[in-house]
């Protein structure tokens, strides 16, 4: 799948299909067409035509050996910065990080790694698959946020754009001048942002992020993969919970949450938005009835009317990784590709945490507290 | 100690005595001022030391949290999230007086929330780091105020000390030396005139006796 300047819809082996506008109504319609998720193992093989991913899976299975493992991770955590770079030379990341001295070097090295990884993804993605778009469109939404903020603040500079998505950032900038030229899934957030009575940086992020999660769910459904759908819905749920808990801590009202929470999750948006008016303990108790109580919410506490969220991201990421780890049990399909790419992205996040921690002189124990579960780490599952 | 180059006469002596009295009084006043400045200065230094230690510890903690939160995102994502803050800070500088020394008094007014980013894709620890930074801003301004006051006071103390020393070791001794020199000179003149008068008188008496 090659990257287009302007989105033209996924290329299908069965001819190009047009795309209906993304939105909750369509999402629920699609939902009815596919099986609901009933457990981690039941939906493992629902990809339509798994054989078309055979070549891609073959390519990535070879590369899985280069993923970080717990043994290497332990050595990295204990090592100092230079030693850590030396250890990484044994893995696939060494060439990208060689000679790094400061945080920006680490960032640039890891960014180069991601560029190569996504290049591989584009190369191996079969026609008609949404997997590349599913994994990369967060960068398009990121660029859209940058451009919308610049437009609202009357600025026109390069900005912190990321050239990793499915759309060329400059083409997106040009297309934003005329929203009709934008890809269908980006029209909604742009029009919603421009219609806001007061456009602030936070509202831009809030609206665009919500559209991102909803769009990803739609893409997962279009891929006909229960596993991907499960992944998209879990990440949407975890983001919704995070937004709710943070909104409570920051004193936001239900109106904010109605705009911020994404549709299509397992928990009702209206129900969640109403929780913000309740005391923190009550809110946690209400959320405790969800499927995320055991691995995530039970670890949260309340201190001075503030919900302690220190470990939330780590636990949420670990939960996602535990779910993703099931993909390794599937021989052929879109799932191992999703697992591998997310595994690599997780490695990049872990490396950034370790190396930044080392650069900021944080203790190994402090770094270890933030390090995420690895994709190939069986022991920690 | 150098003596002043003045004519040794009663007029100068009177002037110098007046100047010496003023210098002694000025010296005493300046010394009192310096003592008071030192007292205030030491209080400010203590306050500054405590405040700085507290702020440095809090900043280290906030930066630690921010460093970890920042490492969970790419540099571009962090920049995107924080590029356009909503919160506005207004800092006005006024002046207050500590024992006659004008030091700055900063007044900070803040409007708008510190959270100018989306809550879905940024790490939750971002809030904690931002809240800590937000709480630290008024304290940093307070620290700046105290540190500037310490600097201004130190300069004022130095200036006062130079004046006190100049009075104590230069002006007053030279005035006193000049006064004693003139006094001595005048006494000598008086003795000379007295002797001269006595001599003339004795000569007159001798000549009248001879007649």
JSON list of C-alpha atoms in Angstrom, two decimals, chain B:
[
{"chain": "B", "resi": 1, "resn": "UNK", "atom": "CA", "xyz": [46.68, 59.62, 58.39]},
{"chain": "B", "resi": 2, "resn": "UNK", "atom": "CA", "xyz": [46.78, 62.58, 56.08]},
{"chain": "B", "resi": 3, "resn": "UNK", "atom": "CA", "xyz": [46.05, 65.99, 57.45]},
{"chain": "B", "resi": 4, "resn": "UNK", "atom": "CA", "xyz": [43.78, 68.34, 55.53]},
{"chain": "B", "resi": 5, "resn": "UNK", "atom": "CA", "xyz": [45.45, 71.20, 53.72]},
{"chain": "B", "resi": 6, "resn": "UNK", "atom": "CA", "xyz": [43.87, 74.12, 55.55]},
{"chain": "B", "resi": 7, "resn": "UNK", "atom": "CA", "xyz": [45.08, 77.30, 57.13]},
{"chain": "B", "resi": 8, "resn": "UNK", "atom": "CA", "xyz": [45.54, 76.80, 60.84]},
{"chain": "B", "resi": 9, "resn": "UNK", "atom": "CA", "xyz": [43.27, 79.53, 62.13]},
{"chain": "B", "resi": 10, "resn": "UNK", "atom": "CA", "xyz": [40.33, 79.71, 64.48]},
{"chain": "B", "resi": 11, "resn": "UNK", "atom": "CA", "xyz": [37.83, 80.00, 61.67]},
{"chain": "B", "resi": 12, "resn": "UNK", "atom": "CA", "xyz": [39.01, 76.76, 60.09]},
{"chain": "B", "resi": 13, "resn": "UNK", "atom": "CA", "xyz": [39.16, 75.11, 63.48]},
{"chain": "B", "resi": 14, "resn": "UNK", "atom": "CA", "xyz": [35.55, 76.01, 64.10]},
{"chain": "B", "resi": 15, "resn": "UNK", "atom": "CA", "xyz": [34.54, 74.75, 60.68]},
{"chain": "B", "resi": 16, "resn": "UNK", "atom": "CA", "xyz": [36.46, 71.53, 61.11]},
{"chain": "B", "resi": 17, "resn": "UNK", "atom": "CA", "xyz": [35.00, 70.91, 64.54]},
{"chain": "B", "resi": 18, "resn": "UNK", "atom": "CA", "xyz": [31.54, 71.33, 63.06]},
{"chain": "B", "resi": 19, "resn": "UNK", "atom": "CA", "xyz": [32.40, 68.98, 60.22]},
{"chain": "B", "resi": 20, "resn": "UNK", "atom": "CA", "xyz": [33.83, 66.43, 62.63]},
{"chain": "B", "resi": 21, "resn": "UNK", "atom": "CA", "xyz": [30.70, 66.53, 64.75]},
{"chain": "B", "resi": 22, "resn": "UNK", "atom": "CA", "xyz": [28.54, 65.97, 61.66]},
{"chain": "B", "resi": 23, "resn": "UNK", "atom": "CA", "xyz": [30.85, 63.18, 60.49]},
{"chain": "B", "resi": 24, "resn": "UNK", "atom": "CA", "xyz": [30.67, 61.41, 63.85]},
{"chain": "B", "resi": 25, "resn": "UNK", "atom": "CA", "xyz": [26.91, 61.74, 63.93]},
{"chain": "B", "resi": 26, "resn": "UNK", "atom": "CA", "xyz": [26.66, 60.54, 60.32]},
{"chain": "B", "resi": 27, "resn": "UNK", "atom": "CA", "xyz": [28.95, 57.65, 61.10]},
{"chain": "B", "resi": 28, "resn": "UNK", "atom": "CA", "xyz": [26.76, 56.58, 63.98]},
{"chain": "B", "resi": 29, "resn": "UNK", "atom": "CA", "xyz": [23.62, 56.84, 61.86]},
{"chain": "B", "resi": 30, "resn": "UNK", "atom": "CA", "xyz": [25.17, 54.91, 58.98]},
{"chain": "B", "resi": 31, "resn": "UNK", "atom": "CA", "xyz": [26.42, 52.25, 61.37]},
{"chain": "B", "resi": 32, "resn": "UNK", "atom": "CA", "xyz": [22.93, 51.88, 62.79]},
{"chain": "B", "resi": 33, "resn": "UNK", "atom": "CA", "xyz": [21.56, 51.69, 59.27]},
{"chain": "B", "resi": 34, "resn": "UNK", "atom": "CA", "xyz": [24.08, 49.05, 58.34]},
{"chain": "B", "resi": 35, "resn": "UNK", "atom": "CA", "xyz": [23.24, 46.99, 61.42]},
{"chain": "B", "resi": 36, "resn": "UNK", "atom": "CA", "xyz": [19.56, 47.14, 60.53]},
{"chain": "B", "resi": 37, "resn": "UNK", "atom": "CA", "xyz": [20.27, 46.35, 56.87]},
{"chain": "B", "resi": 38, "resn": "UNK", "atom": "CA", "xyz": [22.38, 43.39, 57.93]},
{"chain": "B", "resi": 39, "resn": "UNK", "atom": "CA", "xyz": [19.61, 42.15, 60.19]},
{"chain": "B", "resi": 40, "resn": "UNK", "atom": "CA", "xyz": [17.07, 42.40, 57.37]},
{"chain": "B", "resi": 41, "resn": "UNK", "atom": "CA", "xyz": [19.55, 40.97, 54.89]},
{"chain": "B", "resi": 42, "resn": "UNK", "atom": "CA", "xyz": [20.26, 37.91, 57.01]},
{"chain": "B", "resi": 43, "resn": "UNK", "atom": "CA", "xyz": [16.52, 37.34, 57.41]},
{"chain": "B", "resi": 44, "resn": "UNK", "atom": "CA", "xyz": [16.07, 37.55, 53.64]},
{"chain": "B", "resi": 45, "resn": "UNK", "atom": "CA", "xyz": [19.04, 35.26, 53.01]},
{"chain": "B", "resi": 46, "resn": "UNK", "atom": "CA", "xyz": [17.54, 32.69, 55.37]},
{"chain": "B", "resi": 47, "resn": "UNK", "atom": "CA", "xyz": [14.16, 32.99, 53.68]},
{"chain": "B", "resi": 48, "resn": "UNK", "atom": "CA", "xyz": [15.82, 32.74, 50.27]},
{"chain": "B", "resi": 49, "resn": "UNK", "atom": "CA", "xyz": [17.78, 29.65, 51.25]},
{"chain": "B", "resi": 50, "resn": "UNK", "atom": "CA", "xyz": [14.71, 27.84, 52.58]},
{"chain": "B", "resi": 51, "resn": "UNK", "atom": "CA", "xyz": [12.55, 28.90, 49.64]},
{"chain": "B", "resi": 52, "resn": "UNK", "atom": "CA", "xyz": [15.17, 27.90, 47.09]},
{"chain": "B", "resi": 53, "resn": "UNK", "atom": "CA", "xyz": [15.72, 24.50, 48.71]},
{"chain": "B", "resi": 54, "resn": "UNK", "atom": "CA", "xyz": [11.96, 23.85, 48.75]},
{"chain": "B", "resi": 55, "resn": "UNK", "atom": "CA", "xyz": [11.49, 25.01, 45.17]},
{"chain": "B", "resi": 56, "resn": "UNK", "atom": "CA", "xyz": [14.48, 23.08, 43.88]},
{"chain": "B", "resi": 57, "resn": "UNK", "atom": "CA", "xyz": [13.17, 19.90, 45.50]},
{"chain": "B", "resi": 58, "resn": "UNK", "atom": "CA", "xyz": [9.69, 20.48, 44.06]},
{"chain": "B", "resi": 59, "resn": "UNK", "atom": "CA", "xyz": [11.10, 21.36, 40.65]},
{"chain": "B", "resi": 60, "resn": "UNK", "atom": "CA", "xyz": [13.23, 18.22, 40.62]},
{"chain": "B", "resi": 61, "resn": "UNK", "atom": "CA", "xyz": [10.15, 16.18, 41.45]},
{"chain": "B", "resi": 62, "resn": "UNK", "atom": "CA", "xyz": [8.03, 17.93, 38.81]},
{"chain": "B", "resi": 63, "resn": "UNK", "atom": "CA", "xyz": [10.75, 17.56, 36.18]},
{"chain": "B", "resi": 64, "resn": "UNK", "atom": "CA", "xyz": [11.13, 13.87, 37.09]},
{"chain": "B", "resi": 65, "resn": "UNK", "atom": "CA", "xyz": [7.41, 13.31, 36.52]},
{"chain": "B", "resi": 66, "resn": "UNK", "atom": "CA", "xyz": [7.46, 15.41, 33.36]},
{"chain": "B", "resi": 67, "resn": "UNK", "atom": "CA", "xyz": [10.52, 13.57, 32.04]},
{"chain": "B", "resi": 68, "resn": "UNK", "atom": "CA", "xyz": [8.74, 10.24, 32.41]},
{"chain": "B", "resi": 69, "resn": "UNK", "atom": "CA", "xyz": [5.50, 11.61, 30.95]},
{"chain": "B", "resi": 70, "resn": "UNK", "atom": "CA", "xyz": [7.45, 13.17, 28.10]},
{"chain": "B", "resi": 71, "resn": "UNK", "atom": "CA", "xyz": [9.27, 9.90, 27.38]},
{"chain": "B", "resi": 72, "resn": "UNK", "atom": "CA", "xyz": [5.92, 8.24, 26.72]},
{"chain": "B", "resi": 73, "resn": "UNK", "atom": "CA", "xyz": [5.39, 10.50, 23.70]},
{"chain": "B", "resi": 74, "resn": "UNK", "atom": "CA", "xyz": [7.46, 11.69, 20.77]},
{"chain": "B", "resi": 75, "resn": "UNK", "atom": "CA", "xyz": [8.97, 15.18, 20.96]},
{"chain": "B", "resi": 76, "resn": "UNK", "atom": "CA", "xyz": [6.51, 16.36, 18.29]},
{"chain": "B", "resi": 77, "resn": "UNK", "atom": "CA", "xyz": [3.53, 15.04, 20.26]},
{"chain": "B", "resi": 78, "resn": "UNK", "atom": "CA", "xyz": [4.71, 16.85, 23.38]},
{"chain": "B", "resi": 79, "resn": "UNK", "atom": "CA", "xyz": [5.22, 20.04, 21.41]},
{"chain": "B", "resi": 80, "resn": "UNK", "atom": "CA", "xyz": [1.81, 19.72, 19.78]},
{"chain": "B", "resi": 81, "resn": "UNK", "atom": "CA", "xyz": [0.16, 19.22, 23.17]},
{"chain": "B", "resi": 82, "resn": "UNK", "atom": "CA", "xyz": [1.81, 22.22, 24.81]},
{"chain": "B", "resi": 83, "resn": "UNK", "atom": "CA", "xyz": [2.25, 24.56, 21.87]},
{"chain": "B", "resi": 84, "resn": "UNK", "atom": "CA", "xyz": [-0.68, 26.87, 22.51]},
{"chain": "B", "resi": 85, "resn": "UNK", "atom": "CA", "xyz": [-1.30, 27.28, 26.24]},
{"chain": "B", "resi": 86, "resn": "UNK", "atom": "CA", "xyz": [-4.54, 28.87, 27.40]},
{"chain": "B", "resi": 87, "resn": "UNK", "atom": "CA", "xyz": [-3.31, 30.12, 30.75]},
{"chain": "B", "resi": 88, "resn": "UNK", "atom": "CA", "xyz": [-2.18, 33.73, 30.79]},
{"chain": "B", "resi": 89, "resn": "UNK", "atom": "CA", "xyz": [0.12, 35.15, 33.41]},
{"chain": "B", "resi": 90, "resn": "UNK", "atom": "CA", "xyz": [0.41, 38.85, 34.13]},
{"chain": "B", "resi": 91, "resn": "UNK", "atom": "CA", "xyz": [3.39, 39.99, 36.14]},
{"chain": "B", "resi": 92, "resn": "UNK", "atom": "CA", "xyz": [3.51, 43.51, 37.52]},
{"chain": "B", "resi": 93, "resn": "UNK", "atom": "CA", "xyz": [6.55, 44.91, 39.27]},
{"chain": "B", "resi": 94, "resn": "UNK", "atom": "CA", "xyz": [6.11, 47.45, 42.06]},
{"chain": "B", "resi": 95, "resn": "UNK", "atom": "CA", "xyz": [8.49, 48.75, 44.70]},
{"chain": "B", "resi": 96, "resn": "UNK", "atom": "CA", "xyz": [8.55, 48.33, 48.42]},
{"chain": "B", "resi": 97, "resn": "UNK", "atom": "CA", "xyz": [10.93, 49.70, 50.97]},
{"chain": "B", "resi": 98, "resn": "UNK", "atom": "CA", "xyz": [13.05, 47.75, 53.44]},
{"chain": "B", "resi": 99, "resn": "UNK", "atom": "CA", "xyz": [14.82, 50.19, 55.81]},
{"chain": "B", "resi": 100, "resn": "UNK", "atom": "CA", "xyz": [14.82, 52.80, 53.08]},
{"chain": "B", "resi": 101, "resn": "UNK", "atom": "CA", "xyz": [16.07, 50.44, 50.38]},
{"chain": "B", "resi": 102, "resn": "UNK", "atom": "CA", "xyz": [13.77, 50.08, 47.40]},
{"chain": "B", "resi": 103, "resn": "UNK", "atom": "CA", "xyz": [13.31, 46.43, 46.44]},
{"chain": "B", "resi": 104, "resn": "UNK", "atom": "CA", "xyz": [10.96, 45.04, 43.80]},
{"chain": "B", "resi": 105, "resn": "UNK", "atom": "CA", "xyz": [7.58, 43.56, 44.69]},
{"chain": "B", "resi": 106, "resn": "UNK", "atom": "CA", "xyz": [6.15, 41.28, 41.98]},
{"chain": "B", "resi": 107, "resn": "UNK", "atom": "CA", "xyz": [2.46, 40.63, 41.67]},
{"chain": "B", "resi": 108, "resn": "UNK", "atom": "CA", "xyz": [1.30, 37.68, 39.61]},
{"chain": "B", "resi": 109, "resn": "UNK", "atom": "CA", "xyz": [-2.20, 37.23, 38.31]},
{"chain": "B", "resi": 110, "resn": "UNK", "atom": "CA", "xyz": [-3.13, 34.09, 36.40]},
{"chain": "B", "resi": 111, "resn": "UNK", "atom": "CA", "xyz": [-6.16, 33.40, 34.30]},
{"chain": "B", "resi": 112, "resn": "UNK", "atom": "CA", "xyz": [-7.17, 30.28, 32.40]},
{"chain": "B", "resi": 113, "resn": "UNK", "atom": "CA", "xyz": [-6.50, 26.62, 33.10]},
{"chain": "B", "resi": 114, "resn": "UNK", "atom": "CA", "xyz": [-3.08, 25.09, 32.77]},
{"chain": "B", "resi": 115, "resn": "UNK", "atom": "CA", "xyz": [-4.46, 22.07, 30.88]},
{"chain": "B", "resi": 116, "resn": "UNK", "atom": "CA", "xyz": [-4.39, 23.12, 27.26]},
{"chain": "B", "resi": 117, "resn": "UNK", "atom": "CA", "xyz": [-4.04, 19.63, 25.84]},
{"chain": "B", "resi": 118, "resn": "UNK", "atom": "CA", "xyz": [-6.26, 16.69, 25.02]},
{"chain": "B", "resi": 119, "resn": "UNK", "atom": "CA", "xyz": [-6.85, 14.13, 27.74]},
{"chain": "B", "resi": 120, "resn": "UNK", "atom": "CA", "xyz": [-7.17, 11.02, 25.58]},
{"chain": "B", "resi": 121, "resn": "UNK", "atom": "CA", "xyz": [-3.73, 10.63, 24.04]},
{"chain": "B", "resi": 122, "resn": "UNK", "atom": "CA", "xyz": [-1.45, 12.43, 26.47]},
{"chain": "B", "resi": 123, "resn": "UNK", "atom": "CA", "xyz": [-0.21, 10.46, 29.51]},
{"chain": "B", "resi": 124, "resn": "UNK", "atom": "CA", "xyz": [-2.18, 10.92, 32.71]},
{"chain": "B", "resi": 125, "resn": "UNK", "atom": "CA", "xyz": [1.01, 11.85, 34.56]},
{"chain": "B", "resi": 126, "resn": "UNK", "atom": "CA", "xyz": [1.12, 14.96, 32.36]},
{"chain": "B", "resi": 127, "resn": "UNK", "atom": "CA", "xyz": [-1.59, 16.48, 34.58]},
{"chain": "B", "resi": 128, "resn": "UNK", "atom": "CA", "xyz": [0.43, 15.84, 37.70]},
{"chain": "B", "resi": 129, "resn": "UNK", "atom": "CA", "xyz": [3.55, 17.41, 36.20]},
{"chain": "B", "resi": 130, "resn": "UNK", "atom": "CA", "xyz": [1.60, 20.40, 34.86]},
{"chain": "B", "resi": 131, "resn": "UNK", "atom": "CA", "xyz": [-0.22, 20.90, 38.15]},
{"chain": "B", "resi": 132, "resn": "UNK", "atom": "CA", "xyz": [3.09, 20.92, 39.98]},
{"chain": "B", "resi": 133, "resn": "UNK", "atom": "CA", "xyz": [4.60, 23.39, 37.49]},
{"chain": "B", "resi": 134, "resn": "UNK", "atom": "CA", "xyz": [1.49, 25.52, 37.79]},
{"chain": "B", "resi": 135, "resn": "UNK", "atom": "CA", "xyz": [1.75, 25.58, 41.58]},
{"chain": "B", "resi": 136, "resn": "UNK", "atom": "CA", "xyz": [5.43, 26.42, 41.33]},
{"chain": "B", "resi": 137, "resn": "UNK", "atom": "CA", "xyz": [5.01, 29.51, 39.14]},
{"chain": "B", "resi": 138, "resn": "UNK", "atom": "CA", "xyz": [3.90, 31.88, 41.98]},
{"chain": "B", "resi": 139, "resn": "UNK", "atom": "CA", "xyz": [6.60, 30.45, 44.21]},
{"chain": "B", "resi": 140, "resn": "UNK", "atom": "CA", "xyz": [9.23, 31.01, 41.53]},
{"chain": "B", "resi": 141, "resn": "UNK", "atom": "CA", "xyz": [8.08, 34.61, 41.27]},
{"chain": "B", "resi": 142, "resn": "UNK", "atom": "CA", "xyz": [8.30, 34.86, 45.07]},
{"chain": "B", "resi": 143, "resn": "UNK", "atom": "CA", "xyz": [11.82, 33.42, 44.91]},
{"chain": "B", "resi": 144, "resn": "UNK", "atom": "CA", "xyz": [12.76, 35.93, 42.22]},
{"chain": "B", "resi": 145, "resn": "UNK", "atom": "CA", "xyz": [11.43, 38.72, 44.44]},
{"chain": "B", "resi": 146, "resn": "UNK", "atom": "CA", "xyz": [13.39, 37.55, 47.48]},
{"chain": "B", "resi": 147, "resn": "UNK", "atom": "CA", "xyz": [16.57, 36.93, 45.49]},
{"chain": "B", "resi": 148, "resn": "UNK", "atom": "CA", "xyz": [16.40, 40.36, 43.88]},
{"chain": "B", "resi": 149, "resn": "UNK", "atom": "CA", "xyz": [15.79, 41.90, 47.31]},
{"chain": "B", "resi": 150, "resn": "UNK", "atom": "CA", "xyz": [18.85, 40.03, 48.64]},
{"chain": "B", "resi": 151, "resn": "UNK", "atom": "CA", "xyz": [20.92, 41.35, 45.73]},
{"chain": "B", "resi": 152, "resn": "UNK", "atom": "CA", "xyz": [19.74, 44.93, 46.15]},
{"chain": "B", "resi": 153, "resn": "UNK", "atom": "CA", "xyz": [20.26, 44.75, 49.92]},
{"chain": "B", "resi": 154, "resn": "UNK", "atom": "CA", "xyz": [23.75, 43.31, 49.48]},
{"chain": "B", "resi": 155, "resn": "UNK", "atom": "CA", "xyz": [24.66, 46.20, 47.17]},
{"chain": "B", "resi": 156, "resn": "UNK", "atom": "CA", "xyz": [23.19, 48.70, 49.63]},
{"chain": "B", "resi": 157, "resn": "UNK", "atom": "CA", "xyz": [25.07, 47.12, 52.54]},
{"chain": "B", "resi": 158, "resn": "UNK", "atom": "CA", "xyz": [28.28, 47.24, 50.55]},
{"chain": "B", "resi": 159, "resn": "UNK", "atom": "CA", "xyz": [27.68, 50.89, 49.73]},
{"chain": "B", "resi": 160, "resn": "UNK", "atom": "CA", "xyz": [26.86, 51.72, 53.36]},
{"chain": "B", "resi": 161, "resn": "UNK", "atom": "CA", "xyz": [29.86, 49.77, 54.59]},
{"chain": "B", "resi": 162, "resn": "UNK", "atom": "CA", "xyz": [32.13, 51.77, 52.26]},
{"chain": "B", "resi": 163, "resn": "UNK", "atom": "CA", "xyz": [30.65, 55.00, 53.60]},
{"chain": "B", "resi": 164, "resn": "UNK", "atom": "CA", "xyz": [31.01, 53.89, 57.23]},
{"chain": "B", "resi": 165, "resn": "UNK", "atom": "CA", "xyz": [34.59, 52.82, 56.61]},
{"chain": "B", "resi": 166, "resn": "UNK", "atom": "CA", "xyz": [35.38, 56.05, 54.80]},
{"chain": "B", "resi": 167, "resn": "UNK", "atom": "CA", "xyz": [34.04, 58.03, 57.72]},
{"chain": "B", "resi": 168, "resn": "UNK", "atom": "CA", "xyz": [35.56, 55.81, 60.37]},
{"chain": "B", "resi": 169, "resn": "UNK", "atom": "CA", "xyz": [39.01, 55.34, 58.89]},
{"chain": "B", "resi": 170, "resn": "UNK", "atom": "CA", "xyz": [39.52, 58.35, 56.63]},
{"chain": "B", "resi": 171, "resn": "UNK", "atom": "CA", "xyz": [37.42, 61.43, 57.21]},
{"chain": "B", "resi": 172, "resn": "UNK", "atom": "CA", "xyz": [36.98, 61.44, 60.98]},
{"chain": "B", "resi": 173, "resn": "UNK", "atom": "CA", "xyz": [40.66, 60.64, 61.75]},
{"chain": "B", "resi": 174, "resn": "UNK", "atom": "CA", "xyz": [41.90, 63.25, 59.27]},
{"chain": "B", "resi": 175, "resn": "UNK", "atom": "CA", "xyz": [39.49, 65.83, 60.67]},
{"chain": "B", "resi": 176, "resn": "UNK", "atom": "CA", "xyz": [40.58, 65.00, 64.20]},
{"chain": "B", "resi": 177, "resn": "UNK", "atom": "CA", "xyz": [44.22, 65.16, 63.21]},
{"chain": "B", "resi": 178, "resn": "UNK", "atom": "CA", "xyz": [43.72, 68.48, 61.47]},
{"chain": "B", "resi": 179, "resn": "UNK", "atom": "CA", "xyz": [41.80, 69.81, 64.47]},
{"chain": "B", "resi": 180, "resn": "UNK", "atom": "CA", "xyz": [44.53, 68.77, 66.85]},
{"chain": "B", "resi": 181, "resn": "UNK", "atom": "CA", "xyz": [47.13, 70.19, 64.48]},
{"chain": "B", "resi": 182, "resn": "UNK", "atom": "CA", "xyz": [45.33, 73.55, 64.30]},
{"chain": "B", "resi": 183, "resn": "UNK", "atom": "CA", "xyz": [44.77, 73.51, 68.06]},
{"chain": "B", "resi": 184, "resn": "UNK", "atom": "CA", "xyz": [48.43, 72.84, 68.57]},
{"chain": "B", "resi": 185, "resn": "UNK", "atom": "CA", "xyz": [49.38, 75.55, 66.10]},
{"chain": "B", "resi": 186, "resn": "UNK", "atom": "CA", "xyz": [47.05, 78.05, 67.74]},
{"chain": "B", "resi": 187, "resn": "UNK", "atom": "CA", "xyz": [48.34, 77.13, 71.19]},
{"chain": "B", "resi": 188, "resn": "UNK", "atom": "CA", "xyz": [51.86, 77.59, 69.94]},
{"chain": "B", "resi": 189, "resn": "UNK", "atom": "CA", "xyz": [50.97, 80.96, 68.43]},
{"chain": "B", "resi": 190, "resn": "UNK", "atom": "CA", "xyz": [49.37, 81.99, 71.67]},
{"chain": "B", "resi": 191, "resn": "UNK", "atom": "CA", "xyz": [52.41, 80.94, 73.62]},
{"chain": "B", "resi": 192, "resn": "UNK", "atom": "CA", "xyz": [54.58, 82.83, 71.11]},
{"chain": "B", "resi": 193, "resn": "UNK", "atom": "CA", "xyz": [52.55, 86.02, 71.46]},
{"chain": "B", "resi": 194, "resn": "UNK", "atom": "CA", "xyz": [52.47, 85.66, 75.22]},
{"chain": "B", "resi": 195, "resn": "UNK", "atom": "CA", "xyz": [56.25, 85.24, 75.31]},
{"chain": "B", "resi": 196, "resn": "UNK", "atom": "CA", "xyz": [56.63, 88.12, 72.89]},
{"chain": "B", "resi": 197, "resn": "UNK", "atom": "CA", "xyz": [54.42, 90.32, 75.04]},
{"chain": "B", "resi": 198, "resn": "UNK", "atom": "CA", "xyz": [56.26, 89.31, 78.17]},
{"chain": "B", "resi": 199, "resn": "UNK", "atom": "CA", "xyz": [59.58, 90.10, 76.49]},
{"chain": "B", "resi": 200, "resn": "UNK", "atom": "CA", "xyz": [58.34, 93.49, 75.27]},
{"chain": "B", "resi": 201, "resn": "UNK", "atom": "CA", "xyz": [56.98, 94.22, 78.68]},
{"chain": "B", "resi": 202, "resn": "UNK", "atom": "CA", "xyz": [60.25, 93.30, 80.35]},
{"chain": "B", "resi": 203, "resn": "UNK", "atom": "CA", "xyz": [62.15, 95.38, 77.80]},
{"chain": "B", "resi": 204, "resn": "UNK", "atom": "CA", "xyz": [59.86, 98.35, 78.44]},
{"chain": "B", "resi": 205, "resn": "UNK", "atom": "CA", "xyz": [60.31, 97.94, 82.17]},
{"chain": "B", "resi": 206, "resn": "UNK", "atom": "CA", "xyz": [64.07, 97.74, 81.72]},
{"chain": "B", "resi": 207, "resn": "UNK", "atom": "CA", "xyz": [64.16, 100.90, 79.57]},
{"chain": "B", "resi": 208, "resn": "UNK", "atom": "CA", "xyz": [61.89, 102.87, 81.95]},
{"chain": "B", "resi": 209, "resn": "UNK", "atom": "CA", "xyz": [64.10, 101.83, 84.92]},
{"chain": "B", "resi": 210, "resn": "UNK", "atom": "CA", "xyz": [67.15, 103.01, 83.08]},
{"chain": "B", "resi": 211, "resn": "UNK", "atom": "CA", "xyz": [65.57, 106.40, 82.46]}
]
